[in-house]
XYZ file of C-alpha atoms in Angstrom:
637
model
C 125.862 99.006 109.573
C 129.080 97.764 107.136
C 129.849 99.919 104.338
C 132.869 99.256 102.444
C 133.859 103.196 100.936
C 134.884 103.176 97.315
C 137.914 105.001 96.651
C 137.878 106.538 93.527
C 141.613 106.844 91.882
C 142.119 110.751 90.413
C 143.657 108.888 87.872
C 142.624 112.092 85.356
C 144.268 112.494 82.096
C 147.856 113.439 83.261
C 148.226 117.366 81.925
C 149.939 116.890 78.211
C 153.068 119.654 79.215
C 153.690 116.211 81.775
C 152.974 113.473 79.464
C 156.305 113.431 77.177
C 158.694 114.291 79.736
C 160.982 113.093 82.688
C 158.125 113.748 85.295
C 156.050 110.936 83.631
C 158.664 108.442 85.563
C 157.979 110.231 88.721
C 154.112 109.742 88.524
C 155.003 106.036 88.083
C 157.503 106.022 91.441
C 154.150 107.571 93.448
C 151.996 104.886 91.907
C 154.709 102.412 93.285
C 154.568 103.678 96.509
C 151.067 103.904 97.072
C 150.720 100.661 96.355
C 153.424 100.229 98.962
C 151.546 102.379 101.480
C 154.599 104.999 101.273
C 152.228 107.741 101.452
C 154.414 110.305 102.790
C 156.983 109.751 100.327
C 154.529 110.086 97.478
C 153.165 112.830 99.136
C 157.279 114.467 99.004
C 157.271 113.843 95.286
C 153.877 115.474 94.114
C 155.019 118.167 95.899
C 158.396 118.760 93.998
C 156.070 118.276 90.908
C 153.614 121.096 91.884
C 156.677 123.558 92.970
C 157.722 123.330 89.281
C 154.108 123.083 87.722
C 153.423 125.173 84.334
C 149.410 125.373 84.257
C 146.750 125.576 86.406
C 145.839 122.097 84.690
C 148.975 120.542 86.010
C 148.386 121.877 89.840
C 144.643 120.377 89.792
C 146.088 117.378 89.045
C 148.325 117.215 91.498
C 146.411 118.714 94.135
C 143.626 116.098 93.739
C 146.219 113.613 93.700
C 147.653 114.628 97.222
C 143.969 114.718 98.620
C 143.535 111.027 97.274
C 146.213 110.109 99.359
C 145.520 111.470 102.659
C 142.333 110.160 101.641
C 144.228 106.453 101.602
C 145.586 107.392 104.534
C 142.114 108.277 106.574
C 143.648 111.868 107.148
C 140.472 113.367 105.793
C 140.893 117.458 106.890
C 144.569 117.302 105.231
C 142.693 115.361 102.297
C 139.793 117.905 102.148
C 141.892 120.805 101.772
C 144.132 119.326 98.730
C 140.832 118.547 96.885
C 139.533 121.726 97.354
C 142.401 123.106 95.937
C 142.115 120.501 93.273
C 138.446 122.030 92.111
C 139.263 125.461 92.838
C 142.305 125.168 90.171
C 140.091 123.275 87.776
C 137.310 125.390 87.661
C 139.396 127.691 86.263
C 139.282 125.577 82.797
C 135.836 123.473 83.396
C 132.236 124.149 83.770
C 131.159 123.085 87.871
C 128.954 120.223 86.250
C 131.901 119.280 83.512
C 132.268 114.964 83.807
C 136.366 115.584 84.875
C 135.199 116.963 88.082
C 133.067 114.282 89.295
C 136.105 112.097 90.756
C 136.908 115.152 92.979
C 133.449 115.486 94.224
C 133.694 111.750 95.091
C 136.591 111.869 96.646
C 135.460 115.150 98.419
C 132.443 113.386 99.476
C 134.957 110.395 100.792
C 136.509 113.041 102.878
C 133.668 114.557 104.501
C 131.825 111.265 105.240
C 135.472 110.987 106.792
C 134.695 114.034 109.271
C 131.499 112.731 109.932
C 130.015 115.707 107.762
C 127.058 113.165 106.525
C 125.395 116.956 104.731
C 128.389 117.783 102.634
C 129.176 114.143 101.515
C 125.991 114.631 99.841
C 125.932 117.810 98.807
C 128.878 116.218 96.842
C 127.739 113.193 95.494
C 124.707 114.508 94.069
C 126.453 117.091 92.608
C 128.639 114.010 91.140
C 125.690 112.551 90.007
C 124.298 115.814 87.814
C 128.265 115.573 86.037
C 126.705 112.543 84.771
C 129.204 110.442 86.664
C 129.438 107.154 85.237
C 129.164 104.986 88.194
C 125.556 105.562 89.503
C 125.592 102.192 91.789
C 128.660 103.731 94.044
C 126.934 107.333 93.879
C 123.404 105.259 95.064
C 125.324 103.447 97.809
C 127.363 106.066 99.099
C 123.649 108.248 99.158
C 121.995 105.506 101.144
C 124.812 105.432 103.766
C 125.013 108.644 104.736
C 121.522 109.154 104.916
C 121.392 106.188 107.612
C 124.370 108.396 109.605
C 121.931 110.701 109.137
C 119.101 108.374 110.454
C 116.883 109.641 107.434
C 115.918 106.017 107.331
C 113.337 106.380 104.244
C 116.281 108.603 101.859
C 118.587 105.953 102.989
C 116.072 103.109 101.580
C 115.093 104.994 98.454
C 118.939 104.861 97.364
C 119.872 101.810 98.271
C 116.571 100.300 96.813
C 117.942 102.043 93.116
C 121.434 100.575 93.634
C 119.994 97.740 93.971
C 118.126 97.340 90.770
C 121.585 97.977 89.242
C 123.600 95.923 91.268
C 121.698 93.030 93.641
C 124.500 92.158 95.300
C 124.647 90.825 99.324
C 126.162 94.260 100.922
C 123.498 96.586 99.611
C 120.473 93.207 100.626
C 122.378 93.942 103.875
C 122.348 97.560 104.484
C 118.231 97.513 103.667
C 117.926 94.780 105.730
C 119.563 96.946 108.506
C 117.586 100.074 107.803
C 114.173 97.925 108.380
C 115.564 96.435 110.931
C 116.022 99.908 112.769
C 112.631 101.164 111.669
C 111.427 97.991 113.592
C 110.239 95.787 110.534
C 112.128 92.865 111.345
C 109.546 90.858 108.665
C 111.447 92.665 106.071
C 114.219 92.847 107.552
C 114.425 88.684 107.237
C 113.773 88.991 103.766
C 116.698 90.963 102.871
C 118.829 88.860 104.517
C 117.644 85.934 103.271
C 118.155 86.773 100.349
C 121.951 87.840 100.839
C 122.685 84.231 102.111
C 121.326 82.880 98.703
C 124.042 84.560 96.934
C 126.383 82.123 95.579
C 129.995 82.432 96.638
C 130.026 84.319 99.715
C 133.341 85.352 101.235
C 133.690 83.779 105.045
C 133.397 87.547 106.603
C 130.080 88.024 104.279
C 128.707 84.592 105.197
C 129.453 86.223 109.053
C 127.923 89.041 108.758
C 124.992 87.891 106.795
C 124.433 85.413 109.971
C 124.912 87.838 112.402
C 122.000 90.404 110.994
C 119.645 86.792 110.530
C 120.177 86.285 114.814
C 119.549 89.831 115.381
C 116.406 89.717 113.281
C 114.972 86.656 114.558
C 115.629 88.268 118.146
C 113.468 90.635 117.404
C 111.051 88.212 116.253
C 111.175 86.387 119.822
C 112.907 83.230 118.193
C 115.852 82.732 120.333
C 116.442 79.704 119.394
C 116.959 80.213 115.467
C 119.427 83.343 116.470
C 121.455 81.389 118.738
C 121.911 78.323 116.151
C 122.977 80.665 113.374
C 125.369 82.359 115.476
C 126.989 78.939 116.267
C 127.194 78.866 112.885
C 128.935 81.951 112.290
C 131.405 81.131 114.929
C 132.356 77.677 113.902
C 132.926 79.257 110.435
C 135.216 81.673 112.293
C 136.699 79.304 114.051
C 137.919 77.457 111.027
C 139.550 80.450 109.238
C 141.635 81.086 112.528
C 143.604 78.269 111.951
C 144.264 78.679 108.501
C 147.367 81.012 107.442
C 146.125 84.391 108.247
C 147.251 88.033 107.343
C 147.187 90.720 110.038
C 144.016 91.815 108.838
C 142.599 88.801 108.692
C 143.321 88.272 112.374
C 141.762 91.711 113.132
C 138.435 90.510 111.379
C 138.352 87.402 112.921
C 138.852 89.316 116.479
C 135.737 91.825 116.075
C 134.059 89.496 114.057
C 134.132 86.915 117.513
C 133.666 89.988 119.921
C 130.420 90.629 118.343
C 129.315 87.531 118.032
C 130.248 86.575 121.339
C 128.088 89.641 123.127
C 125.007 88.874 121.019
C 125.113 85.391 121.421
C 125.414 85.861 125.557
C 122.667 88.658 125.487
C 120.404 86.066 123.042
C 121.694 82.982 125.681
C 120.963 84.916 128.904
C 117.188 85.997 127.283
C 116.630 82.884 126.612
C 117.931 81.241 129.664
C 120.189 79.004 128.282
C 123.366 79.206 130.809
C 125.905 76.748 129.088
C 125.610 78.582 125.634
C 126.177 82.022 127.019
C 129.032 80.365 129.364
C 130.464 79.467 126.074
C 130.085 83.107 124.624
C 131.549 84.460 127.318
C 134.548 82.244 126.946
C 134.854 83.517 123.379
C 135.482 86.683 124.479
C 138.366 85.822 126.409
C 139.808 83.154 124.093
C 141.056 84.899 121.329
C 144.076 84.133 118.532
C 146.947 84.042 121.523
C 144.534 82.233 124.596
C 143.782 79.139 121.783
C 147.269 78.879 120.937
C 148.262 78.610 124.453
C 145.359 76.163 124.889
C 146.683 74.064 122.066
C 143.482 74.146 120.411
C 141.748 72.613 122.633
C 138.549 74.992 122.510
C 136.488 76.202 125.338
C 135.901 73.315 127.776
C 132.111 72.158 128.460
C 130.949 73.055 132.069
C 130.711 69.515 132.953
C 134.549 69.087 132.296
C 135.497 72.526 134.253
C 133.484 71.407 137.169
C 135.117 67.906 137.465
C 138.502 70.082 138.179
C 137.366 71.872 140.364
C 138.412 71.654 143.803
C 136.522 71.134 147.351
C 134.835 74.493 148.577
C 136.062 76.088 145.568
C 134.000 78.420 143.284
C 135.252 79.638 140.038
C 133.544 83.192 139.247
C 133.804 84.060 135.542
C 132.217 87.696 134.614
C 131.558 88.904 130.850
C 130.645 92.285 129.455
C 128.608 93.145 126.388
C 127.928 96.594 124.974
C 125.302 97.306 127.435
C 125.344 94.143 130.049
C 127.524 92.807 132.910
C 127.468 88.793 133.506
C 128.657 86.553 136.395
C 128.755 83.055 136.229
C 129.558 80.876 139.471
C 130.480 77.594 138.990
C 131.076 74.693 141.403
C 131.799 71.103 141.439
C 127.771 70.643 141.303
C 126.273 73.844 140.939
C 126.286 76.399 138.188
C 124.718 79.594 137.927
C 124.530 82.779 135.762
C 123.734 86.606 136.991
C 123.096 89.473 135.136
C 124.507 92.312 137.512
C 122.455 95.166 137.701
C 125.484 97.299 137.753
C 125.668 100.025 134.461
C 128.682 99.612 132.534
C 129.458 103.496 133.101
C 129.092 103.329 137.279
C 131.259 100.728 137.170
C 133.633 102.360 135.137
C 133.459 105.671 137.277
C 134.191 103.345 140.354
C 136.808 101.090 139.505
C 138.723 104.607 138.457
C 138.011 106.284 141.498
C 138.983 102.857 143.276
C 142.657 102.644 141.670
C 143.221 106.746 142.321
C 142.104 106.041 145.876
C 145.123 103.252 146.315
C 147.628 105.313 143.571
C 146.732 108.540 146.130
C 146.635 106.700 149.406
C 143.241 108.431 150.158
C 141.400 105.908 152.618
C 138.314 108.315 152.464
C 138.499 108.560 149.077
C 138.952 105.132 148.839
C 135.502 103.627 150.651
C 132.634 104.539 148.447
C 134.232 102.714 145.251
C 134.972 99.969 147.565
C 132.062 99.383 149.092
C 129.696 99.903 145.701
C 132.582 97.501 143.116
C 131.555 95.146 145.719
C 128.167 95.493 146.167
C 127.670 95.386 142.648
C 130.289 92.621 141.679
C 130.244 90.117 144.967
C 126.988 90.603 146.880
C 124.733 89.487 144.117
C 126.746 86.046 144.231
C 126.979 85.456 147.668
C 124.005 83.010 148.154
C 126.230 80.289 145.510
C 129.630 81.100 147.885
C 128.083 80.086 151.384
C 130.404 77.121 151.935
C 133.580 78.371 149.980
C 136.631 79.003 150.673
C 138.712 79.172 147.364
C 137.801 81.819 144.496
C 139.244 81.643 140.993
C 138.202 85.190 139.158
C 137.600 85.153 135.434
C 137.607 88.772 134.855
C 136.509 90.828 132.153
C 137.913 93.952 130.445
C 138.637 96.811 132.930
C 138.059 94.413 136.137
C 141.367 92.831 134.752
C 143.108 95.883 136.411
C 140.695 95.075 140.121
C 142.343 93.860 143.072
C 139.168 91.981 144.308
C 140.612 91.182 147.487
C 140.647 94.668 148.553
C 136.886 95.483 148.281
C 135.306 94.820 151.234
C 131.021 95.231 152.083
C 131.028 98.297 154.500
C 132.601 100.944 155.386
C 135.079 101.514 158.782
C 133.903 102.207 161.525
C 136.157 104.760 161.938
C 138.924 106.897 159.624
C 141.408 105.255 161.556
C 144.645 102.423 160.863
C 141.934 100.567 163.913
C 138.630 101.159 161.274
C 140.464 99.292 158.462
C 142.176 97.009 160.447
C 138.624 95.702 161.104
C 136.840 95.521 157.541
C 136.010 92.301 155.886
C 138.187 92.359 152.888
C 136.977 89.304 150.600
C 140.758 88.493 150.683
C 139.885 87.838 154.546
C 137.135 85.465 153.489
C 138.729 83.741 150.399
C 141.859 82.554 149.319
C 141.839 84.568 145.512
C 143.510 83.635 142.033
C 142.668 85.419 138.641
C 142.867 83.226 135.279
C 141.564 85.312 131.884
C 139.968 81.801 131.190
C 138.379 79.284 132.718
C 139.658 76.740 129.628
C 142.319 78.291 129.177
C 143.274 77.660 133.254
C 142.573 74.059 133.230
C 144.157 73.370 130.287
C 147.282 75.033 131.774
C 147.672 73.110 134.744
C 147.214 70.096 133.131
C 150.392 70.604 132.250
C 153.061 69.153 134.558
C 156.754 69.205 134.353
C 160.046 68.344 136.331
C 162.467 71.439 136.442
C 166.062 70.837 136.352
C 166.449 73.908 138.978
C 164.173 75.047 142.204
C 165.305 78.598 141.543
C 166.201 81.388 139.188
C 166.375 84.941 140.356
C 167.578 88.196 139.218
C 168.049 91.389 140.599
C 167.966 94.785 140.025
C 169.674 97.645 142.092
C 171.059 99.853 139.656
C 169.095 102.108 137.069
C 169.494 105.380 135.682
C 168.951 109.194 136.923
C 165.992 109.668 138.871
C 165.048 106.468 139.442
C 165.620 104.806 142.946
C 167.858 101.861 143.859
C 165.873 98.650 145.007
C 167.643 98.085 147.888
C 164.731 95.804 149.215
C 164.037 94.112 146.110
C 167.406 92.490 146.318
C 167.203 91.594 149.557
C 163.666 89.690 148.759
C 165.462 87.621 145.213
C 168.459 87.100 148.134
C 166.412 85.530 150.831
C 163.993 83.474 148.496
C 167.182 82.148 146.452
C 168.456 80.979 150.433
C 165.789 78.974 150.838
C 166.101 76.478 147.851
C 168.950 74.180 146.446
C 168.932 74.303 143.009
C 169.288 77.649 142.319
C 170.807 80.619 140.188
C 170.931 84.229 141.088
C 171.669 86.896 138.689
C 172.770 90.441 140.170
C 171.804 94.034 137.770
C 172.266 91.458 134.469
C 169.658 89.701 132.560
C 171.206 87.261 129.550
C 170.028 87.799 126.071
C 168.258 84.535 124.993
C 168.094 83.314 128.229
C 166.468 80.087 128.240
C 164.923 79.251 131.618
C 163.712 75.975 133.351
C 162.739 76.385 136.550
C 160.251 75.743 139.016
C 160.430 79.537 140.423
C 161.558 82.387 138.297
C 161.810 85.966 140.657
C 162.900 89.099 139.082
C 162.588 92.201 141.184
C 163.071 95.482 138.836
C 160.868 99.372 138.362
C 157.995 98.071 135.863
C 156.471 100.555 133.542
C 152.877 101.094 132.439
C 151.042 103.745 130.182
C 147.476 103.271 129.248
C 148.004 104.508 125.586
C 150.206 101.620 125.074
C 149.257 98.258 124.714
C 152.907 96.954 126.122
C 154.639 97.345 129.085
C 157.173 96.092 130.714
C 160.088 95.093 133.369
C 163.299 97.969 133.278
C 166.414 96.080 133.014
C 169.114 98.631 134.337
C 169.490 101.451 132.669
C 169.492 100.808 129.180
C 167.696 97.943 128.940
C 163.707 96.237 129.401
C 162.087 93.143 128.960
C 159.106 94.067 127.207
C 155.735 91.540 125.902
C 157.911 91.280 122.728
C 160.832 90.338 124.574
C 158.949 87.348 126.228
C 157.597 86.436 123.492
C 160.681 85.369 121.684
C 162.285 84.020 124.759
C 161.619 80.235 125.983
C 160.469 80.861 129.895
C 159.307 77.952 131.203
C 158.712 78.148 134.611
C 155.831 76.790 137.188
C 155.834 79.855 138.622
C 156.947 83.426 137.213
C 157.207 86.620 139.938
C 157.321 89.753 138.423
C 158.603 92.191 141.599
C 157.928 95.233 139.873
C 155.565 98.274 139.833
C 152.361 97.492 137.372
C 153.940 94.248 136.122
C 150.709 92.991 136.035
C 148.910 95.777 134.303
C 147.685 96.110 130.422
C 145.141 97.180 127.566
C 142.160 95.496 128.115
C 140.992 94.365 124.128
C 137.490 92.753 123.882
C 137.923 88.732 122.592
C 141.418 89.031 123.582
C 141.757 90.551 127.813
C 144.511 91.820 129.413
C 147.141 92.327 126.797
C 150.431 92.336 128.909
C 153.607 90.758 130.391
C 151.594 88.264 132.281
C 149.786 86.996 129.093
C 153.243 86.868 127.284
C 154.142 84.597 129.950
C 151.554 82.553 129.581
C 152.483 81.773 126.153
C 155.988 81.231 126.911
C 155.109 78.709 129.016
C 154.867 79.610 132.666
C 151.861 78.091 134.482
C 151.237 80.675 137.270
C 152.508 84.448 137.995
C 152.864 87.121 140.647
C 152.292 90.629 139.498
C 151.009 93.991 140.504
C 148.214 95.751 139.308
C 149.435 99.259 140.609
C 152.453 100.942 142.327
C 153.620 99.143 146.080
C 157.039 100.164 147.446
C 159.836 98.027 147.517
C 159.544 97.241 151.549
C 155.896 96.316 151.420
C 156.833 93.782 148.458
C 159.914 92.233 149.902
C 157.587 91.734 153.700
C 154.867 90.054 151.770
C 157.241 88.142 149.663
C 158.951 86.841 152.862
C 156.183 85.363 154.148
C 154.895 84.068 150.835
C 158.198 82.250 150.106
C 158.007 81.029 154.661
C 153.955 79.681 153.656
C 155.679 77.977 150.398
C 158.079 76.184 151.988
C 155.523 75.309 154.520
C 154.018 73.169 151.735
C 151.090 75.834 151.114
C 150.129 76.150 147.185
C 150.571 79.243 145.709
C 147.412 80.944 146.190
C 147.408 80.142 149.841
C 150.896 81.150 150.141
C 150.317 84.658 149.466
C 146.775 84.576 150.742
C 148.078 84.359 154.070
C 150.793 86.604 153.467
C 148.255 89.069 153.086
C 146.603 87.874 155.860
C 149.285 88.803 158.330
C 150.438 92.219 156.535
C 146.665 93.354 157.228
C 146.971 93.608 160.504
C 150.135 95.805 160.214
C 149.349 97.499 157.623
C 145.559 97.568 156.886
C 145.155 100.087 154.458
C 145.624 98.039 150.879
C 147.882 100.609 148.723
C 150.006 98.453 151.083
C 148.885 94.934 150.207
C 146.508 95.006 147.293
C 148.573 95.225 144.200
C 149.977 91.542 144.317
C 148.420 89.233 142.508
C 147.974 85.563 141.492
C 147.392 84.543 137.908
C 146.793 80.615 138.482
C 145.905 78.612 141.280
């Protein structure tokens, strides 16, 4: 349920012993810089003011100012204690029920609702309400939401039902409709909402949301097809506000505004067994602000188009994840076909964990159970559409962006033993594997075609600072790739600012660097130095093929409607067509061996994906265990 929290400015008389004087100017500067969003600094000033306060009138005031700020701020226990002050202080001078305290007990209500304390916020409204607070239609509203949190369903409708005799306007239509909608009355339910989108002038995000409660009410109501049409709706209506000029928080509506629409238009689709609508659903997840502009707005393709590209004994696989659902779709040059895998979202969460601490530990043994289930779950459902392939292009989804699918094989070894593994049917054995975060987004990037004015560009890294090791191998991998080709540059520990690049193949071997709380990572260059998604993205690299030789190059945050957020997606909109990363640590030997023979198979004529398909090929037999192999990657085809 939406609920958009009024903040209620302590804007109290200011005490008279302030109202004459210099300190007057100082309220103004923290009005200025709360509009700002200088909180802190405010916060510095009201402080000063209550270390030289003269009444108990004058601290209240500035103690429920503080609290309003760290209310601003969504710092709610700092916020609760500074307007607790703030009534202590003034009950010294009021009566508990006196009108000048009923701001505070909003506020104080704001706060707790803040903490998730649904009981106080309450307790503090309706003890707003007895002041005779003047506002009963934010006092009603803010009473009907936390009695939903509460899920006191009929309280919640009895207050929102009086706010809306004062007020009929869409969001309180909306929040009944909700509350019927979770008691199961989606008949009045529809009403509500109907009644919302009659209101003249709607806002974009309120026309949205309106549409979005209509398809999950008519879902209820078995009417698939009405939900899925008004969902279109909503979309197309999103889709026209992305490309107008947008503010940052425009862009973050738009981008859970399309997440959620997405997931309950593929749950609706799949129900209702229409497979090219939730296809296109499950492309709107992956196509977000950055994917379309990379696209050129060309949209999501139809599947008729995407199967016309693609190639002989080729399958593309593109999975998609709702709150509660995994989907796979294969897709052919004549077939097309849609599971929903009876995996739960949490299993495969717990696996693909205990898969990458398996290959981050070198555990075989702990290695084999994630293995074998991510690919029971994942592959073996799909199997029966794959009988004849030979070629895979993966569309993954959220945390299988960060899955080496080549590595999970169907059983376990024989035996704990270099001999067991040596044996196992990796897919990578079966299929030659690519990744793409979408399928529109891949075809309309290697449409592109270019002539580069050099074969070559490498650079390498040796040199960093304390503690890290030299990459004596990753030079000699940049060294014997740049001997291979004629036009060429090599760059040795140095990396040009504004580099501009045009090349068929650019190689960079370096440390990478990954942390999961971040959304960016990136490439170290030397010691001081990195390349970082920012970095790219105000560069002009324009290159047929990008290889980033470096520890987790490949790695990022996984953000629902966006994907992988990361240094291969920053390449991508720079303007390199495929890339070579690593989705978790591989030593500097293991990369330069399988680099050799990718750069031999190149040169052989093989494409890019077969390349280092075979590569892998060959370093299984030496070295079957895949901490050794896995981590490289091919984002293209």
């Amino acid at each position: 349920m939406k609920w958009c929290f009024y903040l209620i400015a302590l804007r109290l008389l200011i005490p008279s012993s302030y109202a004459q004087n210099s300190d007057t100017i100082i309220y103004n500067k923290v009005d200025k810089l709360k509009k700002e969003g200088q909180f802190e600094k405010a916060v510095s000033l009201l402080n000063d003011l209550l270390a030289k306060a003269n009444t108990s009138k004058d601290s209240s005031y500035i103690f429920g100012e503080i609290g309003f700020i760290y209310n601003s701020k969504r710092d709610f226990h700092k916020s609760l204690s500074y307007i607790h002050k703030a009534i202590k202080t003034q009950l010294v001078y009021t009566d508990s029920l006196d009108q000048k305290n009923a701001y505070l007990y909003i506020n104080l209500s704001f706060a707790y609702a803040g903490t998730k304390n649904y009981k106080k916020a309450i307790q503090y409204t309706q003890l707003a309400n007895k002041t005779g607070y003047n506002y009963p239609f934010i006092t009603n509203n803010k009473l009907g939401f936390y009695y939903s949190r509460l899920n006191q369903r009929d309280s919640a409708l009895h207050y929102y039902k009086k706010a809306l005799k004062i007020k009929p306007v869409p969001g309180i239509l909306t929040n009944i409709g909700d509350i019927y909608l979770q008691k199961n009355q989606p008949e009045k339910a529809l009403k509500y909402f109907k009644q919302a989108q009659t209101k003249p002038n709607l806002h974009v995000y309120t026309s949205v949301s309106i549409k979005y409660r209509l398809s999950k009410t008519y879902r209820a109501l078995g009417k698939h097809y009405q939900a899925l049409k008004l969902l279109q709706q909503a979309d197309s209506q999103l889709i026209i506000r992305s490309k107008q000029v947008l503010t940052q928080s425009d862009k973050l509506s738009i981008a859970r505004w399309v997440t959620a629409i997405a997931q309950l238009g593929l749950d609706i689709a799949y129900q209702a067994k229409q497979k090219e609508c939730a296809f296109y659903f499950s492309e709107r997840l992956k196509m977000g602000i950055v994917l379309e502009k990379i696209a050129k707005d060309k949209g999501i393709l139809p599947i008729a188009t995407l199967q016309k590209r693609i190639g002989a004994r080729e399958k593309l696989i593109a999975y998609a994840q709702t709150s509660k659902n995994l989907y796979a779709f294969v897709i052919g040059r004549t077939d097309f076909e849609m599971y929903r895998l009876s995996t739960t979202l949490t299993s495969l969460k717990k696996n693909i964990e205990a898969f990458q601490q398996s290959i981050a530990q070198v555990d075989p043994r702990m290695f084999v159970q994630p293995s074998v289930q991510l690919y029971n779950s994942l592959i073996a459902p799909l199997l029966p559409r794959l009988k004849y392939t030979t070629k895979l292009v993966i569309i993954p989804s959220l945390s299988l962006n960060n899955l080496p699918f080549g590595a999970l094989a169907p059983q376990s070894p024989s035996v704990m033993s270099a001999d067991g593994f040596r044996a196992l049917p990796y897919l990578i054995r079966r299929f030659e594997i690519s990744y793409y975060p979408s399928a529109s987004l891949l075809f309309a990037s290697q449409a592109k075609q270019k002539n580069y004015p050099l074969d070559f560009t490498g650079v390498a890294y040796t040199q960093f600072g304390t503690g890290k090791k030299e990459l004596i191998w990753g030079e000699k991998e940049v060294q014997y790739a740049y001997n291979l080709f004629t036009r060429k540059k090599l760059y040795s520990n140095s990396f040009p600012n504004n580099l501009t690049l045009d090349t068929r193949i650019f190689h960079i071997s370096t440390h990478g660097f990954y942390d999961e709380h971040e959304v960016l990572g990136g490439l170290e260059l030397g010691t001081n130095d990195t390349l970082t998604v920012n970095n790219i993205y105000a560069q002009s690299i324009r290159a047929d093929l990008a290889v980033l030789s470096g520890c987790q190059s490949g790695m990022g945050q996984p953000i629902t409607g966006e994907g992988i957020i990361g240094l291969p997606r920053a390449l991508l909109y720079a303007g390199v067509r495929n890339i070579i990363a690593t989705q978790f640590f591989l030593s500097d030997r293991a990369t330069y061996r399988l680099m050799i023979m990718f750069y031999y198979n190149v040169k052989k004529g093989y494409t890019y994906r077969q390349a280092l398909t075979y590569a892998k090929r060959v370093y299984i037999n030496q070295y079957p265990f895949p901490a050794r192999w896995g981590a490289l990657v091919l984002i293209g085809k």
